[in-house]
Amino acid sequence: MLIFIQLFVLFLGILMFKLKLEYKIAIFFFSVICLDAAIIRFIPFGGAKFFLSMCFIGSELPRIKRRIKLLKMKKVFPLVLMMILATFVLAVNSAHYQSFVQILRLIIVELLAKYFVICYAFIAISSPRQFKPSFRAAYVALLILTVFGIINLITKYAIWIDINYQGIEGGTLGDLGRKFVEADRFRVQAMFQNPFNYGYICILMSLFFLYGYLNKIILKKQFYIAQFCCLFGIVLCGCRTVVLCYIVGLLLFVYNAFSLKKWLGKALVVVIVIFLSFPFIPNIDKYTSLFVKAFDTSTIAYGNEVGGSSIGMRIVQFTAVLYHIKDHLLFGRGKDFFSIDLGFGEEGIKTLIDKDLLGLESVLMNLLLERGIVGVLFWCVFYGTLLFWAFKLRRYDKYTYSLCFSLLIVYLAFSNMTGELNSVFPTLLLIGGCLRILKEKSMTYEV
């Protein structure tokens, strides 16, 4: 089975050289939903998103001048150049990235499969209808994902993960298939290493299919089935951050896409129904207490560790970060300082040298630790610019703006409450398409 999965990913990479642009983006959509854990073991950088990104860029090399010209004309290219500079600064200040192979790895991880992703959809999608192949791919992928999720829920075992990681020992982020069989709080992983990534991709797809339904790109039946699949993952991934981000993202989408007066009454009815149903939901006190604990400013000590994902925990983590960068404020301690030098990459908290850092569940704290103030500024300018562009172009297409703005806020919230995990690739893939559509419509209005 493992060899067939690897050959399938290889086949998708070959298709990148044969298909039209919008179908290449559809391959990306399928891969971020179903192939997060897939790795081609017989080639370097064989993870699906890395391999497919390299294939996409390779397939577009004959037209690279035309693509760069488009990015320059739409003012996206300077933003990409800024992140290339940020990656260069990171390489110079990272002790573990001084050899050619490690620098190449940094380029692939930080650029090809991260910040360059916004360009992939940007050059391919110029109207909502061009997302149609992506909706088809995402719909099939969601069905497959949910089947594995249901199997995972029934058996308490993520079989897909164990298939893909045969012979590989899982680290802290590699939540292997049997990890939650005996756990106090069971989480459905479906086809993802980390259940948080499962929940996050379901948030994005829920908003994306709402966008498709409003633009009449997908049928009502497909919309409802997709929403069921997404809600299944959002609820059963067992992450309160995912639930909170979904609520925020959906409310922002609805607020921006529709008349507030029209939806205020409906929203009020939904809120009342939810509150009235609380007494009839089994173990509701258990779930509500999880949200209440998130706002606890105290810390919970376990020996020398500080536990509990709460405000108190974040204060302790931030203080620890400041201690480690006291002599490296500008550029931080370098890429992978947390996982290698502080020992988090071996077995997570068990081998972590500074227990106050725990999992460092915040992208800004991780940036501050490893890239310093300069790295934080690069990140803030990048996402701040995307927010500014989306807001500036909001009047040209309210549905596309609603999706774009909601996605950005969901990402910012998720990444600062759990860490980035694998959230950047699918987010920037969608953002790239949304921004291109908004920019194209702005030019139509000006003419």
Short mmCIF file of C-alpha atoms in Angstrom, two decimals:
data_model
loop_
_atom_site.label_atom_id
_atom_site.label_comp_id
_atom_site.label_asym_id
_atom_site.label_seq_id
_atom_site.Cartn_x
_atom_site.Cartn_y
_atom_site.Cartn_z
CA MET A 1 0.00 0.00 0.00
CA LEU A 2 2.83 2.39 0.88
CA ILE A 3 4.48 2.03 -2.52
CA PHE A 4 1.18 2.78 -4.29
CA ILE A 5 0.77 6.01 -2.28
CA GLN A 6 4.29 7.08 -3.25
CA LEU A 7 3.70 6.24 -6.91
CA PHE A 8 0.45 8.20 -6.82
CA VAL A 9 2.22 11.31 -5.53
CA LEU A 10 4.89 10.80 -8.21
CA PHE A 11 2.12 10.56 -10.83
CA LEU A 12 0.60 13.86 -9.61
CA GLY A 13 4.02 15.47 -9.95
CA ILE A 14 4.28 14.28 -13.56
CA LEU A 15 0.80 15.68 -14.26
CA MET A 16 2.09 19.12 -13.26
CA PHE A 17 4.05 19.12 -16.53
CA LYS A 18 1.00 18.17 -18.62
CA LEU A 19 -2.02 20.05 -17.29
CA LYS A 20 -3.30 23.61 -17.56
CA LEU A 21 -2.66 25.98 -14.68
CA GLU A 22 -6.07 25.72 -12.99
CA TYR A 23 -5.77 21.91 -12.94
CA LYS A 24 -2.34 22.16 -11.35
CA ILE A 25 -3.92 24.19 -8.56
CA ALA A 26 -6.57 21.48 -8.24
CA ILE A 27 -3.76 18.96 -7.61
CA PHE A 28 -2.51 21.19 -4.80
CA PHE A 29 -6.00 21.28 -3.27
CA PHE A 30 -6.25 17.50 -3.33
CA SER A 31 -2.78 17.15 -1.83
CA VAL A 32 -3.31 19.51 1.11
CA ILE A 33 -6.48 17.62 2.06
CA CYS A 34 -5.44 13.99 1.53
CA LEU A 35 -1.66 13.82 1.15
CA ASP A 36 -0.36 15.77 4.14
CA ALA A 37 1.32 12.62 5.48
CA ALA A 38 2.45 11.22 2.11
CA ILE A 39 6.21 11.06 1.48
CA ILE A 40 8.10 9.72 -1.53
CA ARG A 41 10.94 8.04 0.33
CA PHE A 42 13.18 7.31 -2.62
CA ILE A 43 13.81 10.99 -3.52
CA PRO A 44 15.11 13.91 -1.42
CA PHE A 45 12.46 16.32 -0.09
CA GLY A 46 9.80 13.77 -1.00
CA GLY A 47 6.98 15.18 1.13
CA ALA A 48 3.95 15.78 -1.09
CA LYS A 49 3.83 19.56 -0.72
CA PHE A 50 7.60 19.91 -1.30
CA PHE A 51 7.70 17.55 -4.26
CA LEU A 52 4.61 18.99 -5.95
CA SER A 53 5.86 22.56 -5.40
CA MET A 54 9.13 21.71 -7.11
CA CYS A 55 7.24 20.06 -9.98
CA PHE A 56 4.97 23.08 -10.36
CA ILE A 57 7.91 25.49 -10.55
CA GLY A 58 9.75 23.15 -12.92
CA SER A 59 6.72 22.98 -15.20
CA GLU A 60 6.50 26.78 -15.33
CA LEU A 61 10.19 27.48 -15.99
CA PRO A 62 9.66 27.83 -19.79
CA ARG A 63 7.20 30.67 -19.03
CA ILE A 64 9.03 32.12 -16.03
CA LYS A 65 9.62 35.57 -17.58
CA ARG A 66 5.92 35.93 -18.35
CA ARG A 67 4.96 34.83 -14.82
CA ILE A 68 7.39 37.27 -13.18
CA LYS A 69 6.11 40.06 -15.43
CA LEU A 70 2.56 39.37 -14.23
CA LEU A 71 3.65 39.36 -10.57
CA LYS A 72 5.52 42.66 -11.09
CA MET A 73 2.54 44.26 -12.81
CA LYS A 74 0.25 43.23 -9.92
CA LYS A 75 2.85 44.39 -7.34
CA VAL A 76 3.17 40.92 -5.77
CA PHE A 77 6.78 40.40 -6.81
CA PRO A 78 8.28 42.94 -4.32
CA LEU A 79 6.52 41.13 -1.49
CA VAL A 80 8.05 37.83 -2.63
CA LEU A 81 11.49 39.46 -2.93
CA MET A 82 11.14 40.65 0.66
CA MET A 83 10.61 37.08 1.86
CA ILE A 84 13.59 35.89 -0.20
CA LEU A 85 15.63 38.51 1.68
CA ALA A 86 14.13 37.31 4.97
CA THR A 87 15.20 33.73 4.13
CA PHE A 88 18.72 34.91 3.26
CA VAL A 89 18.97 36.75 6.61
CA LEU A 90 17.71 33.63 8.37
CA ALA A 91 20.32 31.42 6.64
CA VAL A 92 23.16 33.77 7.59
CA ASN A 93 22.11 33.71 11.24
CA SER A 94 21.38 29.97 11.52
CA ALA A 95 24.20 27.74 12.73
CA HIS A 96 22.48 24.61 11.42
CA TYR A 97 22.08 25.95 7.86
CA GLN A 98 25.58 26.61 6.61
CA SER A 99 26.11 23.74 4.16
CA PHE A 100 24.78 23.69 0.59
CA VAL A 101 22.32 20.87 1.33
CA GLN A 102 20.91 22.64 4.39
CA ILE A 103 20.59 25.95 2.52
CA LEU A 104 18.77 24.12 -0.27
CA ARG A 105 16.48 22.59 2.36
CA LEU A 106 15.81 26.06 3.78
CA ILE A 107 14.92 27.42 0.32
CA ILE A 108 12.48 24.57 -0.31
CA VAL A 109 10.85 24.73 3.13
CA GLU A 110 10.73 28.52 3.54
CA LEU A 111 10.16 29.62 -0.06
CA LEU A 112 9.04 26.93 -2.53
CA ALA A 113 6.55 25.30 -0.15
CA LYS A 114 5.70 28.40 1.87
CA TYR A 115 5.95 32.01 0.71
CA PHE A 116 6.10 31.25 -3.03
CA VAL A 117 2.76 29.42 -2.73
CA ILE A 118 0.85 32.70 -2.93
CA CYS A 119 2.23 33.06 -6.47
CA TYR A 120 1.03 29.63 -7.64
CA ALA A 121 -2.68 30.40 -7.42
CA PHE A 122 -2.12 34.08 -8.25
CA ILE A 123 -0.81 33.29 -11.72
CA ALA A 124 -3.42 30.57 -12.31
CA ILE A 125 -6.73 31.95 -11.00
CA SER A 126 -8.12 35.19 -12.41
CA SER A 127 -11.85 34.58 -11.90
CA PRO A 128 -13.99 32.56 -9.43
CA ARG A 129 -14.98 30.12 -12.20
CA GLN A 130 -11.36 29.04 -12.62
CA PHE A 131 -11.60 27.52 -9.14
CA LYS A 132 -14.03 24.93 -10.55
CA PRO A 133 -11.42 22.14 -11.00
CA SER A 134 -10.19 22.89 -7.48
CA PHE A 135 -13.71 22.48 -6.10
CA ARG A 136 -14.04 19.11 -7.82
CA ALA A 137 -10.69 17.93 -6.45
CA ALA A 138 -11.42 19.28 -2.98
CA TYR A 139 -14.87 17.66 -2.93
CA VAL A 140 -13.50 14.20 -3.74
CA ALA A 141 -10.66 14.73 -1.29
CA LEU A 142 -13.06 15.71 1.51
CA LEU A 143 -15.10 12.55 0.96
CA ILE A 144 -11.97 10.41 1.17
CA LEU A 145 -10.72 12.35 4.21
CA THR A 146 -14.03 11.91 6.04
CA VAL A 147 -14.13 8.17 5.35
CA PHE A 148 -10.73 7.85 7.02
CA GLY A 149 -11.95 10.15 9.80
CA ILE A 150 -14.97 7.93 10.48
CA ILE A 151 -12.74 4.82 10.50
CA ASN A 152 -10.41 6.63 12.91
CA LEU A 153 -13.36 7.55 15.15
CA ILE A 154 -14.77 4.02 15.24
CA THR A 155 -11.50 2.13 15.66
CA LYS A 156 -9.62 4.85 17.61
CA TYR A 157 -6.77 4.16 15.19
CA ALA A 158 -5.53 6.34 12.29
CA ILE A 159 -4.61 3.61 9.85
CA TRP A 160 -3.55 6.04 7.06
CA ILE A 161 -0.88 7.56 9.29
CA ASP A 162 0.62 4.20 10.23
CA ILE A 163 0.69 3.14 6.57
CA ASN A 164 2.62 6.27 5.57
CA TYR A 165 5.01 6.12 8.52
CA GLN A 166 5.92 2.45 8.46
CA GLY A 167 9.45 2.16 9.79
CA ILE A 168 9.63 5.83 10.79
CA GLU A 169 9.63 6.75 14.47
CA GLY A 170 7.34 9.71 15.18
CA GLY A 171 8.63 12.87 16.81
CA THR A 172 6.67 15.52 18.65
CA LEU A 173 4.72 16.72 15.59
CA GLY A 174 4.38 13.24 14.16
CA ASP A 175 1.25 12.16 15.99
CA LEU A 176 1.29 8.60 14.69
CA GLY A 177 -1.81 6.49 14.17
CA ARG A 178 -1.90 4.87 17.61
CA LYS A 179 -1.06 7.96 19.63
CA PHE A 180 -4.63 8.67 20.80
CA VAL A 181 -5.81 5.07 21.29
CA GLU A 182 -5.03 5.25 25.01
CA ALA A 183 -5.18 9.04 25.41
CA ASP A 184 -7.48 10.74 27.95
CA ARG A 185 -8.77 13.11 25.26
CA PHE A 186 -9.29 11.29 21.97
CA ARG A 187 -8.62 13.26 18.79
CA VAL A 188 -9.50 12.20 15.26
CA GLN A 189 -6.50 12.50 12.93
CA ALA A 190 -8.02 11.00 9.76
CA MET A 191 -5.17 11.48 7.21
CA PHE A 192 -3.06 14.01 9.13
CA GLN A 193 -0.04 13.61 11.38
CA ASN A 194 -1.44 16.23 13.70
CA PRO A 195 -5.21 16.45 14.39
CA PHE A 196 -4.93 20.25 14.63
CA ASN A 197 -3.96 20.31 10.93
CA TYR A 198 -7.01 18.17 10.19
CA GLY A 199 -9.28 20.66 11.92
CA TYR A 200 -7.59 23.62 10.24
CA ILE A 201 -7.94 22.31 6.69
CA CYS A 202 -11.62 21.65 7.44
CA ILE A 203 -12.07 25.32 8.43
CA LEU A 204 -10.53 26.48 5.15
CA MET A 205 -12.61 24.08 3.08
CA SER A 206 -15.82 25.01 4.88
CA LEU A 207 -15.27 28.70 4.02
CA PHE A 208 -14.08 27.83 0.50
CA PHE A 209 -17.20 25.76 -0.27
CA LEU A 210 -19.42 28.50 1.15
CA TYR A 211 -17.70 30.83 -1.32
CA GLY A 212 -18.27 28.34 -4.15
CA TYR A 213 -21.95 27.96 -3.28
CA LEU A 214 -22.52 31.73 -3.19
CA ASN A 215 -20.82 32.07 -6.57
CA LYS A 216 -22.94 29.20 -7.95
CA ILE A 217 -19.86 27.15 -8.82
CA ILE A 218 -20.99 24.09 -6.86
CA LEU A 219 -24.40 22.48 -6.40
CA LYS A 220 -26.42 22.77 -3.19
CA LYS A 221 -26.05 19.02 -2.55
CA GLN A 222 -22.27 19.25 -2.84
CA PHE A 223 -22.26 22.26 -0.54
CA TYR A 224 -24.16 20.49 2.24
CA ILE A 225 -22.11 17.29 1.98
CA ALA A 226 -18.86 19.29 2.04
CA GLN A 227 -20.05 21.25 5.09
CA PHE A 228 -20.89 18.00 6.90
CA CYS A 229 -17.41 16.63 6.16
CA CYS A 230 -15.79 19.87 7.36
CA LEU A 231 -17.85 20.10 10.56
CA PHE A 232 -17.02 16.47 11.32
CA GLY A 233 -13.31 17.33 11.28
CA ILE A 234 -13.67 20.66 13.07
CA VAL A 235 -15.52 19.12 16.01
CA LEU A 236 -13.81 15.74 16.28
CA CYS A 237 -10.20 16.87 15.86
CA GLY A 238 -10.53 17.70 19.57
CA CYS A 239 -9.01 21.19 19.39
CA ARG A 240 -10.83 24.11 20.99
CA THR A 241 -8.65 26.54 19.01
CA VAL A 242 -9.99 25.06 15.77
CA VAL A 243 -13.59 25.48 16.93
CA LEU A 244 -12.95 29.08 17.99
CA CYS A 245 -11.17 29.93 14.73
CA TYR A 246 -14.01 28.40 12.73
CA ILE A 247 -16.63 30.48 14.56
CA VAL A 248 -14.59 33.66 14.08
CA GLY A 249 -13.93 32.92 10.40
CA LEU A 250 -17.55 32.10 9.64
CA LEU A 251 -18.87 35.18 11.44
CA LEU A 252 -16.41 37.43 9.61
CA PHE A 253 -17.37 35.87 6.28
CA VAL A 254 -21.09 36.34 6.93
CA TYR A 255 -20.58 39.88 8.25
CA ASN A 256 -18.64 40.98 5.17
CA ALA A 257 -20.62 39.06 2.57
CA PHE A 258 -24.18 39.89 3.63
CA SER A 259 -26.29 42.68 5.00
CA LEU A 260 -25.84 42.70 8.78
CA LYS A 261 -29.50 43.49 9.39
CA LYS A 262 -30.61 40.51 7.34
CA TRP A 263 -28.43 38.05 9.23
CA LEU A 264 -28.50 39.52 12.72
CA GLY A 265 -31.90 37.99 13.49
CA LYS A 266 -30.88 34.58 12.16
CA ALA A 267 -27.62 34.67 14.14
CA LEU A 268 -29.54 35.57 17.30
CA VAL A 269 -31.87 32.60 16.80
CA VAL A 270 -28.90 30.26 16.34
CA VAL A 271 -27.23 31.56 19.53
CA ILE A 272 -30.46 31.10 21.54
CA VAL A 273 -30.92 27.56 20.20
CA ILE A 274 -27.32 26.67 21.11
CA PHE A 275 -27.70 27.95 24.68
CA LEU A 276 -31.06 26.19 25.14
CA SER A 277 -29.54 22.92 23.90
CA PHE A 278 -26.65 22.96 26.39
CA PRO A 279 -28.48 20.98 29.11
CA PHE A 280 -29.23 18.17 26.64
CA ILE A 281 -25.64 17.74 25.38
CA PRO A 282 -23.80 14.89 27.17
CA ASN A 283 -20.73 16.00 29.17
CA ILE A 284 -21.21 19.63 28.13
CA ASP A 285 -19.49 20.78 31.33
CA LYS A 286 -16.37 18.91 30.25
CA TYR A 287 -16.20 20.75 26.93
CA THR A 288 -17.06 24.21 28.25
CA SER A 289 -14.41 23.86 30.95
CA LEU A 290 -11.78 23.44 28.22
CA PHE A 291 -12.64 26.89 26.86
CA VAL A 292 -12.75 28.45 30.31
CA LYS A 293 -9.27 27.11 31.11
CA ALA A 294 -7.87 28.89 28.05
CA PHE A 295 -8.42 32.22 29.81
CA ASP A 296 -6.86 31.09 33.09
CA THR A 297 -3.97 33.40 33.96
CA SER A 298 -2.56 30.95 36.49
CA THR A 299 -0.17 28.18 35.53
CA ILE A 300 -0.45 24.49 36.28
CA ALA A 301 2.75 22.85 37.45
CA TYR A 302 3.65 19.25 36.71
CA GLY A 303 6.95 18.72 38.43
CA ASN A 304 9.24 21.09 36.55
CA GLU A 305 6.81 21.56 33.67
CA VAL A 306 4.10 24.13 33.14
CA GLY A 307 1.00 22.64 31.55
CA GLY A 308 -2.38 23.68 30.25
CA SER A 309 -2.89 25.77 27.13
CA SER A 310 -3.84 29.01 28.83
CA ILE A 311 -2.92 32.68 29.05
CA GLY A 312 -0.80 31.85 32.08
CA MET A 313 1.15 29.28 30.07
CA ARG A 314 1.77 31.82 27.29
CA ILE A 315 3.16 34.34 29.77
CA VAL A 316 5.62 31.74 31.05
CA GLN A 317 6.60 30.82 27.47
CA PHE A 318 7.13 34.45 26.46
CA THR A 319 9.32 35.07 29.51
CA ALA A 320 11.41 32.01 28.61
CA VAL A 321 11.79 33.23 25.01
CA LEU A 322 13.03 36.62 26.20
CA TYR A 323 15.59 34.87 28.41
CA HIS A 324 16.99 32.86 25.48
CA ILE A 325 17.28 35.86 23.13
CA LYS A 326 18.57 38.42 25.66
CA ASP A 327 21.85 38.65 23.71
CA HIS A 328 20.29 37.97 20.28
CA LEU A 329 17.35 40.37 20.09
CA LEU A 330 17.76 41.42 16.46
CA PHE A 331 18.18 38.08 14.67
CA GLY A 332 17.28 35.45 17.29
CA ARG A 333 19.06 32.12 17.78
CA GLY A 334 18.66 30.76 14.26
CA LYS A 335 16.45 28.27 12.44
CA ASP A 336 15.74 25.05 14.41
CA PHE A 337 17.27 26.37 17.64
CA PHE A 338 14.13 25.22 19.43
CA SER A 339 14.06 21.71 17.98
CA ILE A 340 17.81 20.98 17.92
CA ASP A 341 19.60 23.08 20.55
CA LEU A 342 16.77 23.00 23.07
CA GLY A 343 15.94 19.35 22.35
CA PHE A 344 12.28 19.61 21.35
CA GLY A 345 12.78 17.72 18.10
CA GLU A 346 13.71 14.40 19.70
CA GLU A 347 10.72 13.43 21.81
CA GLY A 348 9.05 16.75 22.46
CA ILE A 349 8.74 17.88 26.05
CA LYS A 350 10.47 14.74 27.36
CA THR A 351 13.81 15.92 25.92
CA LEU A 352 13.15 19.68 26.04
CA ILE A 353 15.89 21.44 28.00
CA ASP A 354 13.80 24.44 29.07
CA LYS A 355 10.43 23.07 30.21
CA ASP A 356 8.94 26.57 30.46
CA LEU A 357 8.80 26.74 26.66
CA LEU A 358 6.56 23.64 26.37
CA GLY A 359 5.52 23.34 22.71
CA LEU A 360 6.01 27.07 22.00
CA GLU A 361 2.47 27.29 20.61
CA SER A 362 2.71 30.66 18.90
CA VAL A 363 4.22 31.62 15.58
CA LEU A 364 5.27 35.04 16.90
CA MET A 365 7.10 33.53 19.89
CA ASN A 366 8.82 31.02 17.61
CA LEU A 367 9.83 33.81 15.23
CA LEU A 368 11.13 35.90 18.09
CA LEU A 369 13.15 32.98 19.46
CA GLU A 370 14.70 31.86 16.16
CA ARG A 371 14.61 35.02 13.99
CA GLY A 372 14.49 37.89 16.46
CA ILE A 373 12.85 41.25 16.00
CA VAL A 374 13.93 41.41 12.34
CA GLY A 375 12.20 38.11 11.57
CA VAL A 376 9.04 39.22 13.36
CA LEU A 377 8.99 42.44 11.31
CA PHE A 378 9.36 40.55 8.02
CA TRP A 379 6.42 38.31 8.99
CA CYS A 380 4.25 41.25 10.13
CA VAL A 381 4.92 43.24 6.95
CA PHE A 382 4.09 40.22 4.76
CA TYR A 383 0.74 39.42 6.34
CA GLY A 384 -0.03 43.06 7.08
CA THR A 385 0.37 43.84 3.37
CA LEU A 386 -1.99 40.99 2.44
CA LEU A 387 -4.59 42.32 4.88
CA PHE A 388 -4.17 45.83 3.51
CA TRP A 389 -4.60 44.67 -0.10
CA ALA A 390 -7.70 42.65 0.75
CA PHE A 391 -9.30 45.56 2.61
CA LYS A 392 -8.37 48.06 -0.10
CA LEU A 393 -10.01 45.90 -2.80
CA ARG A 394 -13.08 44.91 -0.76
CA ARG A 395 -15.65 46.86 -2.80
CA TYR A 396 -14.88 45.05 -6.06
CA ASP A 397 -16.12 41.58 -5.02
CA LYS A 398 -17.70 41.15 -1.59
CA TYR A 399 -17.67 37.34 -1.65
CA THR A 400 -14.00 37.07 -2.64
CA TYR A 401 -13.05 39.75 -0.13
CA SER A 402 -15.03 37.97 2.58
CA LEU A 403 -13.19 34.71 1.90
CA CYS A 404 -9.78 36.37 1.69
CA PHE A 405 -10.20 38.43 4.86
CA SER A 406 -11.66 35.53 6.86
CA LEU A 407 -8.82 33.21 5.80
CA LEU A 408 -6.19 35.71 6.88
CA ILE A 409 -7.79 36.26 10.29
CA VAL A 410 -8.29 32.52 10.81
CA TYR A 411 -4.62 31.89 9.98
CA LEU A 412 -3.37 34.68 12.26
CA ALA A 413 -5.51 33.40 15.13
CA PHE A 414 -4.66 29.73 14.61
CA SER A 415 -0.92 30.23 14.17
CA ASN A 416 -0.65 32.33 17.32
CA MET A 417 -2.71 29.94 19.42
CA THR A 418 -1.20 26.63 18.28
CA GLY A 419 1.82 27.50 16.13
CA GLU A 420 1.89 27.46 12.32
CA LEU A 421 2.01 23.66 11.96
CA ASN A 422 1.01 23.03 8.30
CA SER A 423 -1.35 25.99 7.99
CA VAL A 424 0.66 28.27 5.68
CA PHE A 425 0.58 26.29 2.43
CA PRO A 426 -3.21 25.89 2.05
CA THR A 427 -3.85 29.41 3.37
CA LEU A 428 -1.55 31.18 0.92
CA LEU A 429 -2.80 28.96 -1.91
CA LEU A 430 -6.32 30.31 -1.36
CA ILE A 431 -5.17 33.85 -0.62
CA GLY A 432 -3.21 33.99 -3.88
CA GLY A 433 -6.29 33.13 -5.92
CA CYS A 434 -8.50 35.56 -4.01
CA LEU A 435 -6.09 38.48 -4.42
CA ARG A 436 -5.73 37.89 -8.15
CA ILE A 437 -9.54 37.86 -8.57
CA LEU A 438 -9.86 41.08 -6.56
CA LYS A 439 -7.09 42.80 -8.53
CA GLU A 440 -8.57 41.74 -11.88
CA LYS A 441 -12.01 43.04 -10.89
CA SER A 442 -10.53 46.31 -9.67
CA MET A 443 -9.01 46.84 -13.13
CA THR A 444 -12.37 46.08 -14.76
CA TYR A 445 -14.09 48.68 -12.57
CA GLU A 446 -11.43 51.31 -13.32
CA VAL A 447 -11.86 50.78 -17.06
#
